[in-house]
Rosetta silent file (secondary structure, phi, psi, omega in degrees, C-alpha in Angstrom):
SEQUENCE: MEFNNNYQWNFLFQVEEDAKELHEAGEGQWGTDESVFNMVLAARSYPHLQAVFSAYKDISEKDIEEALESELSGDLLDGMKTVGKTELFCIHVVEAY
SCORE:     score description
SCORE:     0.000 S_00000001
   1 L     0.000  -32.106 -179.330   78.950   86.305  114.149 S_00000001
   2 H   -60.406  -38.847  178.169   76.675   89.147  113.150 S_00000001
   3 H   -58.393  -44.778 -179.599   75.213   89.193  116.652 S_00000001
   4 H   -63.069  -42.196  178.828   78.700   89.613  118.114 S_00000001
   5 H   -63.951  -42.994  177.394   79.520   92.427  115.725 S_00000001
   6 H   -64.591  -42.172  178.779   76.265   94.203  116.521 S_00000001
   7 H   -61.570  -45.963 -179.756   76.793   93.647  120.226 S_00000001
   8 H   -63.380  -42.172  179.318   80.340   94.996  120.052 S_00000001
   9 H   -63.443  -45.284  179.180   79.250   98.029  118.041 S_00000001
  10 H   -62.427  -40.554  178.042   76.408   98.748  120.473 S_00000001
  11 H   -59.966  -50.023 -178.824   78.777   98.345  123.429 S_00000001
  12 H   -64.538  -39.457  177.797   81.299  100.792  121.954 S_00000001
  13 H   -62.142  -45.332 -178.911   78.580  103.249  120.994 S_00000001
  14 H   -66.526  -36.612  176.595   77.111  103.170  124.519 S_00000001
  15 H   -59.762  -49.840  179.982   80.572  103.585  126.066 S_00000001
  16 H   -61.925  -42.334  178.978   81.209  106.704  123.991 S_00000001
  17 H   -63.024  -43.680  179.811   77.745  108.063  124.768 S_00000001
  18 H   -64.139  -42.390  178.614   78.178  107.497  128.509 S_00000001
  19 H   -62.426  -43.931  178.719   81.595  109.190  128.520 S_00000001
  20 H   -64.425  -42.434  179.923   80.205  112.183  126.610 S_00000001
  21 H   -63.441  -41.468  176.907   77.160  112.406  128.888 S_00000001
  22 H   -62.049  -43.842 -179.923   79.357  112.361  131.999 S_00000001
  23 H   -63.618  -46.267 -179.159   81.557  115.083  130.546 S_00000001
  24 H   -66.397  -31.837 -179.283   78.597  117.222  129.494 S_00000001
  25 H   -76.754  -16.131 -178.123   76.915  116.734  132.879 S_00000001
  26 L  -119.892  -92.711 -175.846   80.008  117.924  134.708 S_00000001
  27 L   -61.308  -27.360 -173.882   82.918  119.714  133.133 S_00000001
  28 L   -81.980    4.620 -178.992   80.966  120.587  129.992 S_00000001
  29 L  -150.948  168.422  173.823   78.482  122.919  131.690 S_00000001
  30 L   -81.767  122.656 -174.048   78.023  125.383  134.509 S_00000001
  31 L    88.307  177.595 -176.589   76.876  123.345  137.475 S_00000001
  32 L  -131.294  132.355  173.857   76.584  119.583  137.626 S_00000001
  33 L   -92.906   90.095 -174.779   73.772  117.274  136.567 S_00000001
  34 H   -63.308  -25.351 -179.333   74.255  114.688  139.298 S_00000001
  35 H   -62.857  -31.538  178.382   71.516  112.448  137.914 S_00000001
  36 H   -68.540  -43.111  176.819   73.730  111.550  134.949 S_00000001
  37 H   -60.799  -43.702  177.709   76.556  110.488  137.260 S_00000001
  38 H   -59.588  -47.623 -176.251   74.053  108.428  139.263 S_00000001
  39 H   -61.801  -48.374 -175.052   72.627  106.777  136.153 S_00000001
  40 H   -72.140  -50.388 -173.952   75.937  105.805  134.588 S_00000001
  41 H   -71.962  -26.509 -177.813   77.923  104.779  137.664 S_00000001
  42 H   -91.676  -20.130 -170.834   75.089  102.885  139.322 S_00000001
  43 H  -110.397   -4.512 -175.261   73.617  101.105  136.317 S_00000001
  44 L  -104.864  156.097 -179.295   76.586   99.921  134.249 S_00000001
  45 L   -76.666  165.379  176.964   78.710   96.772  134.539 S_00000001
  46 H   -56.968  -51.246 -179.999   82.353   96.672  135.584 S_00000001
  47 H   -60.678  -37.583  179.236   83.640   96.047  132.032 S_00000001
  48 H   -64.386  -46.491 -179.552   81.414   98.804  130.687 S_00000001
  49 H   -65.375  -34.396  176.078   82.640  101.305  133.290 S_00000001
  50 H   -57.437  -46.967  179.921   86.245  100.356  132.598 S_00000001
  51 H   -67.629  -38.966  178.409   85.704  101.347  128.972 S_00000001
  52 H   -62.950  -44.543 -179.109   83.755  104.492  129.958 S_00000001
  53 H   -62.048  -39.428  177.718   86.551  105.656  132.288 S_00000001
  54 H   -66.152  -45.658  179.280   89.095  105.182  129.515 S_00000001
  55 H   -64.795  -36.290  179.173   86.906  107.016  126.983 S_00000001
  56 H   -61.440  -44.584 -179.395   86.278  109.802  129.517 S_00000001
  57 H   -64.040  -29.488  177.884   89.988  110.414  129.903 S_00000001
  58 H   -69.044  -29.684 -177.691   90.293  110.646  126.113 S_00000001
  59 H  -102.325   -4.428 -177.702   87.769  113.514  125.935 S_00000001
  60 L  -127.902  160.753  174.114   88.744  115.280  129.165 S_00000001
  61 L   -83.488   -5.039 -176.891   91.907  116.578  130.729 S_00000001
  62 L  -116.607  153.426  169.026   90.908  114.727  133.911 S_00000001
  63 L   -84.957  175.067 -172.633   90.473  111.096  134.805 S_00000001
  64 H   -63.592  -36.744 -179.683   87.154  110.029  136.304 S_00000001
  65 H   -66.428  -41.638  176.187   88.304  110.347  139.914 S_00000001
  66 H   -63.401  -39.639  179.063   89.513  113.922  139.356 S_00000001
  67 H   -64.319  -44.247  178.761   86.244  114.728  137.600 S_00000001
  68 H   -59.683  -44.444 -178.598   84.201  113.315  140.473 S_00000001
  69 H   -65.073  -32.224 -179.277   86.180  115.354  142.997 S_00000001
  70 H   -84.923  -19.795 -174.845   85.702  118.570  141.045 S_00000001
  71 H  -105.598  -23.962 -174.695   81.998  118.049  140.302 S_00000001
  72 L  -122.107  167.871  177.347   80.524  116.386  143.389 S_00000001
  73 L  -151.866  169.491  173.953   80.754  116.777  147.145 S_00000001
  74 H    64.793 -145.622 -177.452   79.687  115.240  150.430 S_00000001
  75 H   -63.330  -34.931  178.954   78.061  111.830  150.648 S_00000001
  76 H   -63.643  -44.716  177.012   77.389  111.719  146.913 S_00000001
  77 H   -59.895  -46.810 -179.820   81.093  112.220  146.175 S_00000001
  78 H   -58.263  -44.493  179.997   82.035  109.555  148.713 S_00000001
  79 H   -65.300  -44.295 -178.565   79.582  107.081  147.179 S_00000001
  80 H   -68.664  -37.033  176.785   80.619  107.757  143.604 S_00000001
  81 H   -65.947  -35.325  177.207   84.307  107.550  144.464 S_00000001
  82 H   -63.537  -45.170  177.345   83.645  104.214  146.131 S_00000001
  83 H   -61.797  -48.569 -179.144   81.974  102.934  142.971 S_00000001
  84 H   -60.914  -44.458 -179.858   84.755  104.362  140.822 S_00000001
  85 H   -67.959  -36.779  176.576   87.517  102.969  143.005 S_00000001
  86 H   -61.604  -44.854  178.384   85.839   99.570  143.134 S_00000001
  87 H   -61.736  -47.564 -178.159   85.686   99.564  139.340 S_00000001
  88 H   -65.426  -38.514  177.967   89.290  100.714  139.050 S_00000001
  89 H   -62.294  -45.773  179.237   90.446   98.171  141.654 S_00000001
  90 H   -62.439  -38.221  179.407   88.718   95.342  139.772 S_00000001
  91 H   -63.188  -46.491 -178.532   90.286   96.540  136.543 S_00000001
  92 H   -66.101  -35.931  177.525   93.800   96.520  138.051 S_00000001
  93 H   -64.186  -45.007  179.663   93.285   93.055  139.541 S_00000001
  94 H   -64.066  -41.965 -179.172   92.177   91.684  136.171 S_00000001
  95 H   -65.464  -29.033 -178.951   95.106   93.380  134.385 S_00000001
  96 H   -67.850  -24.921  179.036   97.550   91.827  136.874 S_00000001
  97 L   -92.993    0.000    0.000   96.572   88.368  135.672 S_00000001
């Protein structure tokens, strides 16, 4: 059981860190650090991103899609929105069951 508790704590800690990093890389500064968006959205699992998107909305006035639209543009925006929408679509499908 200790492993599960440590795993859960690490998961929650990383979720909070990723949400804060996304916020700081975008809305929290002048300009956008696109590398942070790339790192988080491209390297995390669906369940992890579901939790990150929820945590992001808790610390921002915007949801992740609104944040992406205000911080990114062009092909990068299109790619990140595709990742975000895929994550959100999978989340809604799972919630429906």
